[in-house]
Amino acid sequence: MNGIEKWLERRGVTIDEIAEIVFTLQHPYNADLTIEECGLSVRAVLEKREVQYALYTGIALDELAEQKLLPEPLQSIMESDESLYGVDETLALGITNVYGTIGLTSFGYLDKMKPGIIRRLNVKGEKIHVFLDDLVAGLAAAASARIAHGDPKAIQYHLPESP
Ligand code: MG
């Protein structure tokens, strides 16, 4: 397991959980797609240096906020997960955009529907996941876009049906 996977695991996120979201996004367009292929796509996205840097940055800010080590007003903004903050989404879009704008629709969908691990990260508690919920959505959207680029049938012109 490489460095970034360890960071994700420390924050309670596994590649398999991200792969499940990718599968949900892409399966309607590609009936032969497997969870394993989705996991490989997530890992391929995670190999990109700029993706790793975005994750390190966001996770570090989440952890520093949990330890109450951020300067004000940032500490209060992070603790309340202020909806107008928006830097969490901006950072995550840096990941999604690695595979072009095709991932944007998926990112917006995941941000609204919050499936699986994204919903769990979004629950307010002792842990602070201001950045991580968006970063996971950005990762899933990028891995999904990567599959779509490899398989013309999988290009998303439609959103999946709402669950
Ligand atoms: Mg957030």
mmCIF file with all atom_site columns, C-alpha atoms in Angstrom, residues 25-145:
data_model
loop_
_atom_site.group_PDB
_atom_site.id
_atom_site.type_symbol
_atom_site.label_atom_id
_atom_site.label_alt_id
_atom_site.label_comp_id
_atom_site.label_asym_id
_atom_site.label_entity_id
_atom_site.label_seq_id
_atom_site.pdbx_PDB_ins_code
_atom_site.Cartn_x
_atom_site.Cartn_y
_atom_site.Cartn_z
_atom_site.occupancy
_atom_site.B_iso_or_equiv
_atom_site.pdbx_formal_charge
_atom_site.auth_seq_id
_atom_site.auth_comp_id
_atom_site.auth_asym_id
_atom_site.auth_atom_id
_atom_site.pdbx_PDB_model_num
ATOM 1   C CA . LEU A 1 25  ? -21.643 5.836  -12.009 1.00 0.00 ? 25  LEU A CA 1
ATOM 2   C CA . GLN A 1 26  ? -20.347 3.776  -14.925 1.00 0.00 ? 26  GLN A CA 1
ATOM 3   C CA . HIS A 1 27  ? -22.249 0.497  -14.830 1.00 0.00 ? 27  HIS A CA 1
ATOM 4   C CA . PRO A 1 28  ? -25.334 1.923  -16.615 1.00 0.00 ? 28  PRO A CA 1
ATOM 5   C CA . TYR A 1 29  ? -23.104 2.609  -19.638 1.00 0.00 ? 29  TYR A CA 1
ATOM 6   C CA . ASN A 1 30  ? -20.965 -0.508 -19.512 1.00 0.00 ? 30  ASN A CA 1
ATOM 7   C CA . ALA A 1 31  ? -22.664 -3.760 -18.449 1.00 0.00 ? 31  ALA A CA 1
ATOM 8   C CA . ASP A 1 32  ? -19.360 -5.676 -18.528 1.00 0.00 ? 32  ASP A CA 1
ATOM 9   C CA . LEU A 1 33  ? -17.652 -3.366 -16.050 1.00 0.00 ? 33  LEU A CA 1
ATOM 10  C CA . THR A 1 34  ? -16.448 -4.992 -12.823 1.00 0.00 ? 34  THR A CA 1
ATOM 11  C CA . ILE A 1 35  ? -15.743 -3.581 -9.369  1.00 0.00 ? 35  ILE A CA 1
ATOM 12  C CA . GLU A 1 36  ? -12.136 -4.727 -9.828  1.00 0.00 ? 36  GLU A CA 1
ATOM 13  C CA . GLU A 1 37  ? -11.753 -2.540 -12.934 1.00 0.00 ? 37  GLU A CA 1
ATOM 14  C CA . CYS A 1 38  ? -13.223 0.375  -11.003 1.00 0.00 ? 38  CYS A CA 1
ATOM 15  C CA . GLY A 1 39  ? -10.671 -0.178 -8.225  1.00 0.00 ? 39  GLY A CA 1
ATOM 16  C CA . LEU A 1 40  ? -7.847  -0.238 -10.788 1.00 0.00 ? 40  LEU A CA 1
ATOM 17  C CA . SER A 1 41  ? -9.102  3.053  -12.200 1.00 0.00 ? 41  SER A CA 1
ATOM 18  C CA . VAL A 1 42  ? -9.153  4.636  -8.725  1.00 0.00 ? 42  VAL A CA 1
ATOM 19  C CA . ARG A 1 43  ? -5.574  3.448  -8.173  1.00 0.00 ? 43  ARG A CA 1
ATOM 20  C CA . ALA A 1 44  ? -4.510  4.858  -11.557 1.00 0.00 ? 44  ALA A CA 1
ATOM 21  C CA . VAL A 1 45  ? -5.936  8.266  -10.612 1.00 0.00 ? 45  VAL A CA 1
ATOM 22  C CA . LEU A 1 46  ? -4.157  8.055  -7.247  1.00 0.00 ? 46  LEU A CA 1
ATOM 23  C CA . GLU A 1 47  ? -0.826  7.604  -9.033  1.00 0.00 ? 47  GLU A CA 1
ATOM 24  C CA . LYS A 1 48  ? -0.951  11.154 -10.357 1.00 0.00 ? 48  LYS A CA 1
ATOM 25  C CA . ARG A 1 49  ? 1.195   13.509 -8.369  1.00 0.00 ? 49  ARG A CA 1
ATOM 26  C CA . GLU A 1 50  ? -1.245  16.418 -8.507  1.00 0.00 ? 50  GLU A CA 1
ATOM 27  C CA . VAL A 1 51  ? -4.010  14.151 -7.174  1.00 0.00 ? 51  VAL A CA 1
ATOM 28  C CA . GLN A 1 52  ? -1.819  13.051 -4.278  1.00 0.00 ? 52  GLN A CA 1
ATOM 29  C CA . TYR A 1 53  ? -0.953  16.658 -3.454  1.00 0.00 ? 53  TYR A CA 1
ATOM 30  C CA . ALA A 1 54  ? -4.612  17.686 -3.366  1.00 0.00 ? 54  ALA A CA 1
ATOM 31  C CA . LEU A 1 55  ? -5.373  14.777 -1.013  1.00 0.00 ? 55  LEU A CA 1
ATOM 32  C CA . TYR A 1 56  ? -2.425  15.463 1.286   1.00 0.00 ? 56  TYR A CA 1
ATOM 33  C CA . THR A 1 57  ? -3.450  19.119 1.518   1.00 0.00 ? 57  THR A CA 1
ATOM 34  C CA . GLY A 1 58  ? -7.130  18.517 2.259   1.00 0.00 ? 58  GLY A CA 1
ATOM 35  C CA . ILE A 1 59  ? -6.574  15.653 4.685   1.00 0.00 ? 59  ILE A CA 1
ATOM 36  C CA . ALA A 1 60  ? -3.936  17.655 6.560   1.00 0.00 ? 60  ALA A CA 1
ATOM 37  C CA . LEU A 1 61  ? -6.357  20.561 6.993   1.00 0.00 ? 61  LEU A CA 1
ATOM 38  C CA . ASP A 1 62  ? -9.095  18.178 8.228   1.00 0.00 ? 62  ASP A CA 1
ATOM 39  C CA . GLU A 1 63  ? -6.703  16.664 10.768  1.00 0.00 ? 63  GLU A CA 1
ATOM 40  C CA . LEU A 1 64  ? -5.338  20.018 11.937  1.00 0.00 ? 64  LEU A CA 1
ATOM 41  C CA . ALA A 1 65  ? -8.926  21.218 12.431  1.00 0.00 ? 65  ALA A CA 1
ATOM 42  C CA . GLU A 1 66  ? -9.691  18.122 14.546  1.00 0.00 ? 66  GLU A CA 1
ATOM 43  C CA . GLN A 1 67  ? -6.669  18.968 16.687  1.00 0.00 ? 67  GLN A CA 1
ATOM 44  C CA . LYS A 1 68  ? -7.837  22.617 16.883  1.00 0.00 ? 68  LYS A CA 1
ATOM 45  C CA . LEU A 1 69  ? -4.545  23.779 15.427  1.00 0.00 ? 69  LEU A CA 1
ATOM 46  C CA . LEU A 1 70  ? -5.775  26.091 12.675  1.00 0.00 ? 70  LEU A CA 1
ATOM 47  C CA . PRO A 1 71  ? -5.669  29.869 13.030  1.00 0.00 ? 71  PRO A CA 1
ATOM 48  C CA . GLU A 1 72  ? -8.964  31.759 13.218  1.00 0.00 ? 72  GLU A CA 1
ATOM 49  C CA . PRO A 1 73  ? -11.201 32.289 11.400  1.00 0.00 ? 73  PRO A CA 1
ATOM 50  C CA . LEU A 1 74  ? -10.286 29.056 9.599   1.00 0.00 ? 74  LEU A CA 1
ATOM 51  C CA . GLN A 1 75  ? -10.699 26.869 12.706  1.00 0.00 ? 75  GLN A CA 1
ATOM 52  C CA . SER A 1 76  ? -14.304 28.008 13.247  1.00 0.00 ? 76  SER A CA 1
ATOM 53  C CA . ILE A 1 77  ? -15.151 27.731 9.556   1.00 0.00 ? 77  ILE A CA 1
ATOM 54  C CA . MET A 1 78  ? -13.861 24.154 9.471   1.00 0.00 ? 78  MET A CA 1
ATOM 55  C CA . GLU A 1 79  ? -15.615 23.165 12.700  1.00 0.00 ? 79  GLU A CA 1
ATOM 56  C CA . SER A 1 80  ? -18.982 24.393 11.445  1.00 0.00 ? 80  SER A CA 1
ATOM 57  C CA . ASP A 1 81  ? -18.354 23.085 7.869   1.00 0.00 ? 81  ASP A CA 1
ATOM 58  C CA . GLU A 1 82  ? -19.567 26.429 6.627   1.00 0.00 ? 82  GLU A CA 1
ATOM 59  C CA . SER A 1 83  ? -21.506 25.959 3.420   1.00 0.00 ? 83  SER A CA 1
ATOM 60  C CA . LEU A 1 84  ? -20.069 29.072 1.780   1.00 0.00 ? 84  LEU A CA 1
ATOM 61  C CA . TYR A 1 85  ? -16.459 28.019 2.376   1.00 0.00 ? 85  TYR A CA 1
ATOM 62  C CA . GLY A 1 86  ? -16.212 26.245 -0.983  1.00 0.00 ? 86  GLY A CA 1
ATOM 63  C CA . VAL A 1 87  ? -12.438 25.732 -0.983  1.00 0.00 ? 87  VAL A CA 1
ATOM 64  C CA . ASP A 1 88  ? -13.053 22.033 -0.294  1.00 0.00 ? 88  ASP A CA 1
ATOM 65  C CA . GLU A 1 89  ? -14.988 21.720 -3.558  1.00 0.00 ? 89  GLU A CA 1
ATOM 66  C CA . THR A 1 90  ? -12.433 23.805 -5.459  1.00 0.00 ? 90  THR A CA 1
ATOM 67  C CA . LEU A 1 91  ? -9.592  21.538 -4.336  1.00 0.00 ? 91  LEU A CA 1
ATOM 68  C CA . ALA A 1 92  ? -11.592 18.401 -5.213  1.00 0.00 ? 92  ALA A CA 1
ATOM 69  C CA . LEU A 1 93  ? -12.351 19.722 -8.690  1.00 0.00 ? 93  LEU A CA 1
ATOM 70  C CA . GLY A 1 94  ? -8.603  19.804 -9.261  1.00 0.00 ? 94  GLY A CA 1
ATOM 71  C CA . ILE A 1 95  ? -8.740  16.002 -9.025  1.00 0.00 ? 95  ILE A CA 1
ATOM 72  C CA . THR A 1 96  ? -11.838 15.627 -11.183 1.00 0.00 ? 96  THR A CA 1
ATOM 73  C CA . ASN A 1 97  ? -10.350 17.828 -13.913 1.00 0.00 ? 97  ASN A CA 1
ATOM 74  C CA . VAL A 1 98  ? -7.360  15.538 -14.359 1.00 0.00 ? 98  VAL A CA 1
ATOM 75  C CA . TYR A 1 99  ? -9.531  13.620 -16.853 1.00 0.00 ? 99  TYR A CA 1
ATOM 76  C CA . GLY A 1 100 ? -11.190 16.650 -18.383 1.00 0.00 ? 100 GLY A CA 1
ATOM 77  C CA . THR A 1 101 ? -14.538 18.266 -17.881 1.00 0.00 ? 101 THR A CA 1
ATOM 78  C CA . ILE A 1 102 ? -16.366 14.963 -18.442 1.00 0.00 ? 102 ILE A CA 1
ATOM 79  C CA . GLY A 1 103 ? -16.063 14.323 -14.702 1.00 0.00 ? 103 GLY A CA 1
ATOM 80  C CA . LEU A 1 104 ? -17.800 17.562 -13.731 1.00 0.00 ? 104 LEU A CA 1
ATOM 81  C CA . THR A 1 105 ? -21.332 16.210 -14.077 1.00 0.00 ? 105 THR A CA 1
ATOM 82  C CA . SER A 1 106 ? -20.452 13.178 -11.979 1.00 0.00 ? 106 SER A CA 1
ATOM 83  C CA . PHE A 1 107 ? -18.872 15.362 -9.314  1.00 0.00 ? 107 PHE A CA 1
ATOM 84  C CA . GLY A 1 108 ? -22.013 17.516 -9.086  1.00 0.00 ? 108 GLY A CA 1
ATOM 85  C CA . TYR A 1 109 ? -24.173 14.400 -8.897  1.00 0.00 ? 109 TYR A CA 1
ATOM 86  C CA . LEU A 1 110 ? -22.055 12.860 -6.116  1.00 0.00 ? 110 LEU A CA 1
ATOM 87  C CA . ASP A 1 111 ? -21.995 16.146 -4.214  1.00 0.00 ? 111 ASP A CA 1
ATOM 88  C CA . LYS A 1 112 ? -25.801 16.242 -4.276  1.00 0.00 ? 112 LYS A CA 1
ATOM 89  C CA . MET A 1 113 ? -26.647 12.551 -3.745  1.00 0.00 ? 113 MET A CA 1
ATOM 90  C CA . LYS A 1 114 ? -23.758 11.673 -1.404  1.00 0.00 ? 114 LYS A CA 1
ATOM 91  C CA . PRO A 1 115 ? -23.779 7.898  -1.981  1.00 0.00 ? 115 PRO A CA 1
ATOM 92  C CA . GLY A 1 116 ? -21.981 5.373  0.236   1.00 0.00 ? 116 GLY A CA 1
ATOM 93  C CA . ILE A 1 117 ? -18.788 6.510  1.914   1.00 0.00 ? 117 ILE A CA 1
ATOM 94  C CA . ILE A 1 118 ? -19.417 10.150 0.927   1.00 0.00 ? 118 ILE A CA 1
ATOM 95  C CA . ARG A 1 119 ? -22.570 10.260 3.070   1.00 0.00 ? 119 ARG A CA 1
ATOM 96  C CA . ARG A 1 120 ? -20.755 8.648  5.984   1.00 0.00 ? 120 ARG A CA 1
ATOM 97  C CA . LEU A 1 121 ? -17.985 11.243 5.786   1.00 0.00 ? 121 LEU A CA 1
ATOM 98  C CA . ASN A 1 122 ? -20.538 14.016 5.672   1.00 0.00 ? 122 ASN A CA 1
ATOM 99  C CA . VAL A 1 123 ? -22.110 13.085 9.022   1.00 0.00 ? 123 VAL A CA 1
ATOM 100 C CA . LYS A 1 124 ? -21.084 15.618 11.647  1.00 0.00 ? 124 LYS A CA 1
ATOM 101 C CA . GLY A 1 125 ? -19.326 14.138 14.670  1.00 0.00 ? 125 GLY A CA 1
ATOM 102 C CA . GLU A 1 126 ? -15.976 14.281 16.392  1.00 0.00 ? 126 GLU A CA 1
ATOM 103 C CA . LYS A 1 127 ? -14.175 13.772 13.106  1.00 0.00 ? 127 LYS A CA 1
ATOM 104 C CA . ILE A 1 128 ? -13.851 16.637 10.660  1.00 0.00 ? 128 ILE A CA 1
ATOM 105 C CA . HIS A 1 129 ? -14.112 15.697 6.995   1.00 0.00 ? 129 HIS A CA 1
ATOM 106 C CA . VAL A 1 130 ? -14.693 19.111 5.436   1.00 0.00 ? 130 VAL A CA 1
ATOM 107 C CA . PHE A 1 131 ? -12.223 18.310 2.643   1.00 0.00 ? 131 PHE A CA 1
ATOM 108 C CA . LEU A 1 132 ? -12.314 14.526 2.507   1.00 0.00 ? 132 LEU A CA 1
ATOM 109 C CA . ASP A 1 133 ? -15.959 14.091 1.451   1.00 0.00 ? 133 ASP A CA 1
ATOM 110 C CA . ASP A 1 134 ? -15.374 16.311 -1.570  1.00 0.00 ? 134 ASP A CA 1
ATOM 111 C CA . LEU A 1 135 ? -11.972 14.803 -2.338  1.00 0.00 ? 135 LEU A CA 1
ATOM 112 C CA . VAL A 1 136 ? -13.499 11.302 -2.394  1.00 0.00 ? 136 VAL A CA 1
ATOM 113 C CA . ALA A 1 137 ? -16.259 12.547 -4.727  1.00 0.00 ? 137 ALA A CA 1
ATOM 114 C CA . GLY A 1 138 ? -13.570 14.143 -6.919  1.00 0.00 ? 138 GLY A CA 1
ATOM 115 C CA . LEU A 1 139 ? -11.597 10.887 -6.986  1.00 0.00 ? 139 LEU A CA 1
ATOM 116 C CA . ALA A 1 140 ? -14.651 8.797  -7.877  1.00 0.00 ? 140 ALA A CA 1
ATOM 117 C CA . ALA A 1 141 ? -15.629 11.261 -10.617 1.00 0.00 ? 141 ALA A CA 1
ATOM 118 C CA . ALA A 1 142 ? -12.090 11.216 -12.063 1.00 0.00 ? 142 ALA A CA 1
ATOM 119 C CA . ALA A 1 143 ? -11.851 7.412  -11.972 1.00 0.00 ? 143 ALA A CA 1
ATOM 120 C CA . SER A 1 144 ? -15.253 7.241  -13.651 1.00 0.00 ? 144 SER A CA 1
ATOM 121 C CA . ALA A 1 145 ? -14.198 9.750  -16.332 1.00 0.00 ? 145 ALA A CA 1
#
